Amino acid sequence: FVCSGLVQAVFNCIGLKIPRDSKEQYDFFKNRIINIKNSKFGDLHFFSEKNKICHVGFSTGGKGIIHCQGYVKKESLDKNDGNYNKNLLYKYLSTHSIRSKFN
């Protein structure tokens, strides 16, 4: 799996169709930006590099993330967390609410 494929597969499992590519997923949710501190389990964290969307993952609430980079893993964007991934934090762009899109 790649990151966007994981996200798309999970949405497919619950009967929701979203685009395949992380850039297209960002565009699909672009009007649903929320503060990362307010993110709930299942919301989406997006990342960019050189002004291009390059990664996406599911929030586990706040700064936690489940994502795929070669394999599925649980990490954090919180510097005080044992699963902290500084490379992801450096590329962090925004968090988007899935609930406001589908409710």
PDB file of C-alpha atoms in Angstrom:
ATOM      1  CA  PHE A   1       0.000   0.000   0.000  1.00  0.00           C
ATOM      2  CA  VAL A   2       0.895   3.626  -0.444  1.00  0.00           C
ATOM      3  CA  CYS A   3      -0.531   6.310   1.822  1.00  0.00           C
ATOM      4  CA  SER A   4      -3.399   7.389  -0.427  1.00  0.00           C
ATOM      5  CA  GLY A   5      -4.281   3.788  -1.247  1.00  0.00           C
ATOM      6  CA  LEU A   6      -4.652   3.018   2.452  1.00  0.00           C
ATOM      7  CA  VAL A   7      -6.949   6.017   2.925  1.00  0.00           C
ATOM      8  CA  GLN A   8      -9.022   5.129  -0.131  1.00  0.00           C
ATOM      9  CA  ALA A   9      -9.300   1.457   0.917  1.00  0.00           C
ATOM     10  CA  VAL A  10     -10.560   2.356   4.395  1.00  0.00           C
ATOM     11  CA  PHE A  11     -13.167   4.717   2.948  1.00  0.00           C
ATOM     12  CA  ASN A  12     -14.223   2.023   0.467  1.00  0.00           C
ATOM     13  CA  CYS A  13     -14.742  -0.412   3.364  1.00  0.00           C
ATOM     14  CA  ILE A  14     -17.339   1.914   4.858  1.00  0.00           C
ATOM     15  CA  GLY A  15     -19.001   2.558   1.514  1.00  0.00           C
ATOM     16  CA  LEU A  16     -17.590   6.023   0.808  1.00  0.00           C
ATOM     17  CA  LYS A  17     -15.922   6.818  -2.489  1.00  0.00           C
ATOM     18  CA  ILE A  18     -13.007   9.249  -2.513  1.00  0.00           C
ATOM     19  CA  PRO A  19     -10.259   9.919  -5.083  1.00  0.00           C
ATOM     20  CA  ARG A  20      -7.197   7.670  -5.214  1.00  0.00           C
ATOM     21  CA  ASP A  21      -4.281  10.134  -5.241  1.00  0.00           C
ATOM     22  CA  SER A  22      -3.304  12.164  -2.142  1.00  0.00           C
ATOM     23  CA  LYS A  23      -3.430  15.436  -4.134  1.00  0.00           C
ATOM     24  CA  GLU A  24      -6.941  14.601  -5.331  1.00  0.00           C
ATOM     25  CA  GLN A  25      -7.909  13.587  -1.783  1.00  0.00           C
ATOM     26  CA  TYR A  26      -6.617  16.938  -0.533  1.00  0.00           C
ATOM     27  CA  ASP A  27      -8.720  18.731  -3.162  1.00  0.00           C
ATOM     28  CA  PHE A  28     -11.755  16.613  -2.173  1.00  0.00           C
ATOM     29  CA  PHE A  29     -11.441  17.681   1.497  1.00  0.00           C
ATOM     30  CA  LYS A  30      -9.862  21.133   0.971  1.00  0.00           C
ATOM     31  CA  ASN A  31     -12.821  23.092   2.374  1.00  0.00           C
ATOM     32  CA  ARG A  32     -12.836  21.038   5.591  1.00  0.00           C
ATOM     33  CA  ILE A  33      -9.643  22.324   7.272  1.00  0.00           C
ATOM     34  CA  ILE A  34      -9.589  22.141  11.073  1.00  0.00           C
ATOM     35  CA  ASN A  35      -6.993  22.830  13.749  1.00  0.00           C
ATOM     36  CA  ILE A  36      -4.857  19.745  14.345  1.00  0.00           C
ATOM     37  CA  LYS A  37      -5.622  19.995  18.068  1.00  0.00           C
ATOM     38  CA  ASN A  38      -9.319  19.468  17.275  1.00  0.00           C
ATOM     39  CA  SER A  39      -8.847  16.453  15.027  1.00  0.00           C
ATOM     40  CA  LYS A  40     -10.705  13.289  15.871  1.00  0.00           C
ATOM     41  CA  PHE A  41      -9.986   9.690  15.008  1.00  0.00           C
ATOM     42  CA  GLY A  42     -10.361   9.273  11.245  1.00  0.00           C
ATOM     43  CA  ASP A  43      -9.781  12.877  10.215  1.00  0.00           C
ATOM     44  CA  LEU A  44      -7.013  13.348   7.658  1.00  0.00           C
ATOM     45  CA  HIS A  45      -3.563  14.897   8.051  1.00  0.00           C
ATOM     46  CA  PHE A  46      -1.985  16.095   4.782  1.00  0.00           C
ATOM     47  CA  PHE A  47       1.679  16.764   4.055  1.00  0.00           C
ATOM     48  CA  SER A  48       3.501  18.636   1.315  1.00  0.00           C
ATOM     49  CA  GLU A  49       6.978  18.931  -0.053  1.00  0.00           C
ATOM     50  CA  LYS A  50       8.113  21.616  -2.490  1.00  0.00           C
ATOM     51  CA  ASN A  51       4.549  22.983  -2.593  1.00  0.00           C
ATOM     52  CA  LYS A  52       3.079  19.626  -3.670  1.00  0.00           C
ATOM     53  CA  ILE A  53       0.883  17.283  -1.658  1.00  0.00           C
ATOM     54  CA  CYS A  54       3.069  14.259  -0.976  1.00  0.00           C
ATOM     55  CA  HIS A  55       1.442  12.290   1.861  1.00  0.00           C
ATOM     56  CA  VAL A  56      -1.790  11.641   3.760  1.00  0.00           C
ATOM     57  CA  GLY A  57      -2.696   9.741   6.908  1.00  0.00           C
ATOM     58  CA  PHE A  58      -5.522   9.219   9.372  1.00  0.00           C
ATOM     59  CA  SER A  59      -5.592  11.132  12.626  1.00  0.00           C
ATOM     60  CA  THR A  60      -5.788   9.055  15.784  1.00  0.00           C
ATOM     61  CA  GLY A  61      -6.938  12.213  17.529  1.00  0.00           C
ATOM     62  CA  GLY A  62      -4.867  15.364  17.825  1.00  0.00           C
ATOM     63  CA  LYS A  63      -1.356  14.901  16.499  1.00  0.00           C
ATOM     64  CA  GLY A  64      -1.434  11.106  16.261  1.00  0.00           C
ATOM     65  CA  ILE A  65      -1.347   9.492  12.834  1.00  0.00           C
ATOM     66  CA  ILE A  66      -1.843   6.112  11.207  1.00  0.00           C
ATOM     67  CA  HIS A  67      -0.283   6.134   7.771  1.00  0.00           C
ATOM     68  CA  CYS A  68       1.613   4.057   5.251  1.00  0.00           C
ATOM     69  CA  GLN A  69       5.228   4.587   4.232  1.00  0.00           C
ATOM     70  CA  GLY A  70       6.138   1.156   2.936  1.00  0.00           C
ATOM     71  CA  TYR A  71       4.012  -0.360   5.692  1.00  0.00           C
ATOM     72  CA  VAL A  72       1.179   0.807   7.937  1.00  0.00           C
ATOM     73  CA  LYS A  73       2.365   2.404  11.172  1.00  0.00           C
ATOM     74  CA  LYS A  74       1.171   4.551  14.051  1.00  0.00           C
ATOM     75  CA  GLU A  75       3.249   7.654  14.763  1.00  0.00           C
ATOM     76  CA  SER A  76       2.886  11.166  16.098  1.00  0.00           C
ATOM     77  CA  LEU A  77       3.509  14.780  15.139  1.00  0.00           C
ATOM     78  CA  ASP A  78       3.926  15.608  18.841  1.00  0.00           C
ATOM     79  CA  LYS A  79       7.563  16.156  19.830  1.00  0.00           C
ATOM     80  CA  ASN A  80       6.829  14.769  23.299  1.00  0.00           C
ATOM     81  CA  ASP A  81       5.432  11.463  22.033  1.00  0.00           C
ATOM     82  CA  GLY A  82       7.578   8.326  21.866  1.00  0.00           C
ATOM     83  CA  ASN A  83       6.346   7.685  18.304  1.00  0.00           C
ATOM     84  CA  TYR A  84       7.301  11.187  17.128  1.00  0.00           C
ATOM     85  CA  ASN A  85       8.227  11.483  13.439  1.00  0.00           C
ATOM     86  CA  LYS A  86      10.059  14.774  12.907  1.00  0.00           C
ATOM     87  CA  ASN A  87      10.175  14.325   9.115  1.00  0.00           C
ATOM     88  CA  LEU A  88       6.377  14.209   8.981  1.00  0.00           C
ATOM     89  CA  LEU A  89       6.054  17.250  11.214  1.00  0.00           C
ATOM     90  CA  TYR A  90       8.416  19.157   8.926  1.00  0.00           C
ATOM     91  CA  LYS A  91       6.144  18.335   5.943  1.00  0.00           C
ATOM     92  CA  TYR A  92       2.823  18.824   7.783  1.00  0.00           C
ATOM     93  CA  LEU A  93       0.381  20.995   5.816  1.00  0.00           C
ATOM     94  CA  SER A  94      -3.110  20.734   7.306  1.00  0.00           C
ATOM     95  CA  THR A  95      -5.773  18.580   8.947  1.00  0.00           C
ATOM     96  CA  HIS A  96      -9.236  18.029   7.469  1.00  0.00           C
ATOM     97  CA  SER A  97     -12.496  16.886   9.036  1.00  0.00           C
ATOM     98  CA  ILE A  98     -14.129  13.899   7.393  1.00  0.00           C
ATOM     99  CA  ARG A  99     -17.271  14.261   9.502  1.00  0.00           C
ATOM    100  CA  SER A 100     -18.130  17.690   8.123  1.00  0.00           C
ATOM    101  CA  LYS A 101     -17.738  16.361   4.569  1.00  0.00           C
ATOM    102  CA  PHE A 102     -20.054  13.375   4.952  1.00  0.00           C
ATOM    103  CA  ASN A 103     -22.607  14.536   7.557  1.00  0.00           C
TER     104      ASN A 103
END
